[in-house]
Amino acid sequence: MEHRRLHLLVFLFVNAIFVSLQSREEVLLDMRSSGGELGWLTLPYENGWEIVQTVVNGSLFYTYSVCNIDAVDQDNWLRTTFIQRRPGATRVSVELRFTVRDCNSFGGASVSCKETFNFFIYETDADVGTNFRKGQFRKVATIAPDEVTRDQVVLVNTETKTVGPLSRKGFYLAFQDMGACVGILSVRVYYKTCPSTVQSLAAFPETVANGLREVEGACVENAMSQSTPRIFCTAEGEWVGPVVHCECFAGYEPVGDLCQECKPGYFKPSVSPELCLVCPDNTRPSAAGATSCECEDGFFRSPSDPPTSPCSAPPSAPRDLIATTLSTDGRLQLSWSSPLVTGDRADLTYSVLCEQCDRASCSPCSEKVHFEPGPADLQDTEVIVCDLDSHLNYTFTVEAHSGVSQYGAARPATSITAALDYTDPPKVTLIHLDDRSPTSLTLSWTLSRRPPAHISHRYELMYRRKDGDGERDVTTYTVLILDKNSVHVNDLTPDTAYLFRVQVLSSQGNPGSYSAEYEFHTSPRAESRVQSPSTMVMGAVAGVAVVLLVVVAVLLLRKRRLRAHRRGGSEDPYFSDQLKPIKTYVDPHMYEDPNIAIQKFVTEIDPNAISKQKVIGVGEFGEVFRGAMKSPARGEVAVAIKTLKPGYSEKQRQDFLSEASIMGQFSHPNIIRLEGVVTKFKHAMIVTEYMENGALDIYLKDRDGEIPTYQLAGMLRGIAAGMKYLSDMNYVHRDLAARNVLVNSDLECKVSDFGLSRVLEDDAEGTYTTRGGKIPIRWTAPEAIAYRKFTSASDVWSFGIVMWEVMAFGERPYWDMSNHEVMKAINEAFRLPAPMDCPSAIYQLMLQCWLHDRSKRPCFTDIVNMLDKLLQSPESLSTIADFDPRVSIRLPSTSGCDGTMFRSVPEWLESIKMSQYNESFARAGVSTMEDVLALRHEDIRNIGVRLPGHMKRIAYSILGLKDECSSLSVFAV
Ligand code: AMP
């Protein structure tokens, strides 16, 4: 209780600071303002209180005084008139202003002199007139002065006394003098009120201040409160509070002491002290006094949305739904993008529906299928579906939900049909022995998961005798590619242990990992059943196979030993000696089984010794990587690794490896060196030395004009030396071109690209000729194009083109001319012109290589010798070949001898296929053919023609135009 009082007082105090209002005084009696005789009663009528009239500042005042200090037993009364009490005023204040004379100022003459007087009250319901009886009065106080008046200076005292409680209709006040010298200057009787007020939208009536009083009020119009509004009126006439507040109705807001309607476009949803709010997004503007704003067409609020929320559109369907098979068995991840229309809602969620479909129909997924984190209320745009069957197709429907999705016209859903799609094929978990005989084993195996119905796997089974055919360092594996998960292996040795491993190949050809190695034993002969004639035949075949295997193993062993011998007994399998004397190249096709050629010419590398680092190119069969190879003798060396892309056929694999069986026969510093191959493991690879600067054509294009002629000639010498070696081995390359020459960090050039199929398939330059073959026309000698006469002499022609490519820094031979135009020009005896700044001797050598009669062309030995000579006397390179279009191929149109000049610059540019420079010429002010004819070399460059090939083409054409037909001749060979 105490505590509550204290709380209330603190509350009142705090509020008083902010809410108190000025009190008002209601005066019941004011002696000074009566302005005339007061009509107060004195007793005794004579010799007691006397009325005195004084003029102060021109105004007339009445005061009462008495000063009978000499006489004893004084009892002088002064009584006011009847003072009406007002209802509610149960206490009144009486303010007295008076003077009292100092008794000592009378010289001590009077012993009965007093310095106080008494104050009385008499309550009555009626005016008793002059009927004055002392006994009816009750004493309120003895009034003593703070200061007494001693001399001329009058000291006025003021004293206020509160009288009450009063209950009668009125009262009289009386002052009793008992021998003092007193002057009553003023008597004011009043009480205080708290004025009527509106506080916190509640109206409170005027209230007489009467101690601390709780006052009840009422809310203003359009406002309400939960209980009656209350406020406190203090004794001082001040309001404190209120304790209960009023709030404006919905649709109304407080403005001063009123509640006013919300303006149009604004709304207030509830009874609250708040102001109206602007209508939220996607709503129609409201009328005055709105409690909410309606949604615009196509926008909605969910039943749980507050009216203050904007309206939103129903979500559209989730987008880009994709299903990704996870590596963990039976799991798919569905992911999607959020809908185009989300309605900007925070309650957007997704649900996923799963149906499993066979060819005929779809039905809900089995209960086993479950979702992580769940099938509904998904806030993220992904979910994982677990425990799917790998042989079933599923349809997943992802639906977007929000508080307003039910209002959308269409179901916001998107579907996808998916099945588990493992990039990694399943694993073989177990190999079973189903049956056995002395010469055969029947095996089957189980997989880590069931493959989907539409996907067929193939299997690679590898097996070998456990004892390694008696040769410790030779392991002969037999590899079988199978379409089903069982096999019957024949031709085995009786009573012998065999080791089997199986690997699953996916439909895309991706190999999975190998199973563990399983050991099975053929039965001893005694166990065999009576052999049928066919088993006997099979036995015989098996016997031959075993003999063959032994022969192959012995051959391999001998080859190894021979190599070790050549290397002086070194165990390094990565030796690179130059085979001398030159032997003849053996076409791997000579071998019935290409694998034999591989085994014969190529070193098998342990795949663990190789690591791939970066893709550096793409060949016909797959990516080419830079990598490293560890070798016991050389440590780690940089290598290029050509890979066979997944999904190859056996034929492709053999073609791929044929390059290695060709390369493996060569050993020359200008022929790319084969380090070895990986054939017996998952991914077949061809490993060669690494050539840091890559393909020659690109290398030169990137350094146009930067490499000195001498160095270019040196590079040509290297290529020629490599080609000499090949031709000495009777190997015809057929696709010699700068793109098939590789450059190492010492700028040594090495001839590469030896696949058997390369000219047919690999080279993008290869073009089908009318005879059906695919030939890189611009690099190929006419007789090879015409009747497929590929010889070292046709390689010489190609070498001439490579010389031109090198001297022209990788420019495309015959520029943009079509293959047909090239063949026509060549047959008409036109040849490529000398590249810019090309030494005359080198250009002469090119022209020799391009002699139509192949027997007249130099051979590679001649070429190497000629280049050697030039390099030995570098001054021989200083004479630059003529840069003359007459020693030129015929450029399209410019050589037309019909005498017609071009009518416009664009027409001329078009004729030489240089229309892309139309604007550049126009901008440079070259608008007539006369202007064109006046152009010098620098002018063409300044116009913006930067590519050397274009530059030359334009320059030649201009020279040709100048010469006109009359002087145009060709360098006929
Ligand atoms: P290829 O299949 O031989 O035409 O090789 C394709 C591309 O791989 C070539 O154009 C080279 O850019 C790159 N490449 C091939 N072999 C090597 C190598 N030994 N060293 C460096 N880059 C190579």
mmCIF file of N, CA, C and O in Angstrom, residues 156-187:
data_model
loop_
_atom_site.group_PDB
_atom_site.id
_atom_site.type_symbol
_atom_site.label_atom_id
_atom_site.label_comp_id
_atom_site.label_asym_id
_atom_site.label_seq_id
_atom_site.Cartn_x
_atom_site.Cartn_y
_atom_site.Cartn_z
ATOM 1 N N VAL A 156 4.055 46.108 7.346
ATOM 2 C CA VAL A 156 2.832 45.343 7.074
ATOM 3 C C VAL A 156 3.159 43.846 7.083
ATOM 4 O O VAL A 156 4.108 43.403 6.465
ATOM 5 N N ASN A 157 2.397 43.075 7.824
ATOM 6 C CA ASN A 157 2.553 41.618 7.847
ATOM 7 C C ASN A 157 1.468 40.973 6.991
ATOM 8 O O ASN A 157 0.348 41.504 6.905
ATOM 9 N N THR A 158 1.821 39.874 6.413
ATOM 10 C CA THR A 158 0.814 39.113 5.649
ATOM 11 C C THR A 158 0.778 37.694 6.194
ATOM 12 O O THR A 158 1.827 37.089 6.391
ATOM 13 N N GLU A 159 -0.394 37.196 6.426
ATOM 14 C CA GLU A 159 -0.503 35.826 6.944
ATOM 15 C C GLU A 159 -1.732 35.186 6.299
ATOM 16 O O GLU A 159 -2.780 35.818 6.177
ATOM 17 N N THR A 160 -1.550 33.935 5.816
ATOM 18 C CA THR A 160 -2.681 33.232 5.193
ATOM 19 C C THR A 160 -3.010 32.013 6.046
ATOM 20 O O THR A 160 -2.117 31.242 6.394
ATOM 21 N N LYS A 161 -4.225 31.902 6.358
ATOM 22 C CA LYS A 161 -4.688 30.745 7.138
ATOM 23 C C LYS A 161 -5.733 29.999 6.317
ATOM 24 O O LYS A 161 -6.542 30.643 5.618
ATOM 25 N N THR A 162 -5.674 28.658 6.357
ATOM 26 C CA THR A 162 -6.684 27.863 5.654
ATOM 27 C C THR A 162 -7.716 27.441 6.688
ATOM 28 O O THR A 162 -7.354 26.994 7.772
ATOM 29 N N VAL A 163 -8.950 27.649 6.300
ATOM 30 C CA VAL A 163 -9.986 27.203 7.230
ATOM 31 C C VAL A 163 -10.853 26.138 6.567
ATOM 32 O O VAL A 163 -11.155 26.235 5.380
ATOM 33 N N GLY A 164 -11.251 25.191 7.344
ATOM 34 C CA GLY A 164 -12.069 24.092 6.818
ATOM 35 C C GLY A 164 -11.897 22.890 7.700
ATOM 36 O O GLY A 164 -11.115 22.938 8.640
ATOM 37 N N PRO A 165 -12.537 21.814 7.501
ATOM 38 C CA PRO A 165 -13.556 21.671 6.449
ATOM 39 C C PRO A 165 -14.832 22.478 6.751
ATOM 40 O O PRO A 165 -15.219 22.612 7.907
ATOM 41 N N LEU A 166 -15.351 23.002 5.651
ATOM 42 C CA LEU A 166 -16.568 23.793 5.765
ATOM 43 C C LEU A 166 -17.702 22.987 5.157
ATOM 44 O O LEU A 166 -17.508 22.302 4.155
ATOM 45 N N SER A 167 -18.816 23.073 5.800
ATOM 46 C CA SER A 167 -19.930 22.285 5.274
ATOM 47 C C SER A 167 -21.221 23.082 5.153
ATOM 48 O O SER A 167 -22.117 22.722 4.390
ATOM 49 N N ARG A 168 -21.286 24.212 5.885
ATOM 50 C CA ARG A 168 -22.524 25.008 5.834
ATOM 51 C C ARG A 168 -22.536 25.891 4.608
ATOM 52 O O ARG A 168 -21.541 26.014 3.898
ATOM 53 N N LYS A 169 -23.660 26.540 4.432
ATOM 54 C CA LYS A 169 -23.816 27.363 3.227
ATOM 55 C C LYS A 169 -22.898 28.569 3.220
ATOM 56 O O LYS A 169 -22.572 29.143 2.184
ATOM 57 N N GLY A 170 -22.515 29.011 4.432
ATOM 58 C CA GLY A 170 -21.652 30.173 4.497
ATOM 59 C C GLY A 170 -21.017 30.278 5.864
ATOM 60 O O GLY A 170 -21.164 29.373 6.692
ATOM 61 N N PHE A 171 -20.335 31.408 6.067
ATOM 62 C CA PHE A 171 -19.643 31.558 7.360
ATOM 63 C C PHE A 171 -19.337 33.047 7.602
ATOM 64 O O PHE A 171 -19.383 33.863 6.671
ATOM 65 N N TYR A 172 -19.032 33.315 8.866
ATOM 66 C CA TYR A 172 -18.553 34.646 9.255
ATOM 67 C C TYR A 172 -17.151 34.484 9.773
ATOM 68 O O TYR A 172 -16.817 33.464 10.382
ATOM 69 N N LEU A 173 -16.276 35.490 9.535
ATOM 70 C CA LEU A 173 -14.965 35.512 10.163
ATOM 71 C C LEU A 173 -14.989 36.626 11.213
ATOM 72 O O LEU A 173 -15.719 37.620 11.055
ATOM 73 N N ALA A 174 -14.198 36.497 12.261
ATOM 74 C CA ALA A 174 -14.168 37.561 13.289
ATOM 75 C C ALA A 174 -12.753 37.707 13.830
ATOM 76 O O ALA A 174 -11.981 36.727 13.818
ATOM 77 N N PHE A 175 -12.365 38.935 14.217
ATOM 78 C CA PHE A 175 -11.032 39.218 14.758
ATOM 79 C C PHE A 175 -11.229 39.799 16.156
ATOM 80 O O PHE A 175 -11.976 40.766 16.314
ATOM 81 N N GLN A 176 -10.559 39.219 17.118
ATOM 82 C CA GLN A 176 -10.731 39.661 18.523
ATOM 83 C C GLN A 176 -9.470 40.385 18.973
ATOM 84 O O GLN A 176 -8.381 39.836 18.855
ATOM 85 N N ASP A 177 -9.604 41.602 19.411
ATOM 86 C CA ASP A 177 -8.463 42.355 19.943
ATOM 87 C C ASP A 177 -8.565 42.352 21.454
ATOM 88 O O ASP A 177 -9.627 42.622 21.999
ATOM 89 N N MET A 178 -7.404 42.088 22.105
ATOM 90 C CA MET A 178 -7.423 42.043 23.564
ATOM 91 C C MET A 178 -6.427 43.042 24.146
ATOM 92 O O MET A 178 -5.812 42.806 25.166
ATOM 93 N N GLY A 179 -6.264 44.195 23.433
ATOM 94 C CA GLY A 179 -5.438 45.285 23.968
ATOM 95 C C GLY A 179 -4.223 45.558 23.142
ATOM 96 O O GLY A 179 -3.200 46.005 23.642
ATOM 97 N N ALA A 180 -4.229 45.240 21.864
ATOM 98 C CA ALA A 180 -3.095 45.526 20.975
ATOM 99 C C ALA A 180 -3.392 46.767 20.154
ATOM 100 O O ALA A 180 -4.519 47.248 20.142
ATOM 101 N N CYS A 181 -2.355 47.255 19.486
ATOM 102 C CA CYS A 181 -2.541 48.404 18.593
ATOM 103 C C CYS A 181 -2.429 47.848 17.174
ATOM 104 O O CYS A 181 -1.351 47.673 16.627
ATOM 105 N N VAL A 182 -3.585 47.439 16.627
ATOM 106 C CA VAL A 182 -3.622 46.647 15.384
ATOM 107 C C VAL A 182 -4.328 47.414 14.285
ATOM 108 O O VAL A 182 -5.307 48.106 14.550
ATOM 109 N N GLY A 183 -3.810 47.275 13.074
ATOM 110 C CA GLY A 183 -4.543 47.784 11.913
ATOM 111 C C GLY A 183 -4.757 46.651 10.935
ATOM 112 O O GLY A 183 -3.794 45.987 10.555
ATOM 113 N N ILE A 184 -6.013 46.328 10.568
ATOM 114 C CA ILE A 184 -6.232 45.272 9.545
ATOM 115 C C ILE A 184 -6.396 45.985 8.221
ATOM 116 O O ILE A 184 -7.363 46.732 8.003
ATOM 117 N N LEU A 185 -5.399 45.762 7.334
ATOM 118 C CA LEU A 185 -5.398 46.492 6.073
ATOM 119 C C LEU A 185 -6.193 45.740 5.009
ATOM 120 O O LEU A 185 -6.793 46.353 4.143
ATOM 121 N N SER A 186 -6.171 44.449 5.076
ATOM 122 C CA SER A 186 -6.889 43.714 4.024
ATOM 123 C C SER A 186 -7.223 42.313 4.507
ATOM 124 O O SER A 186 -6.444 41.701 5.221
ATOM 125 N N VAL A 187 -8.392 41.858 4.098
ATOM 126 C CA VAL A 187 -8.777 40.462 4.340
ATOM 127 C C VAL A 187 -9.258 39.911 2.998
ATOM 128 O O VAL A 187 -10.109 40.521 2.349
#
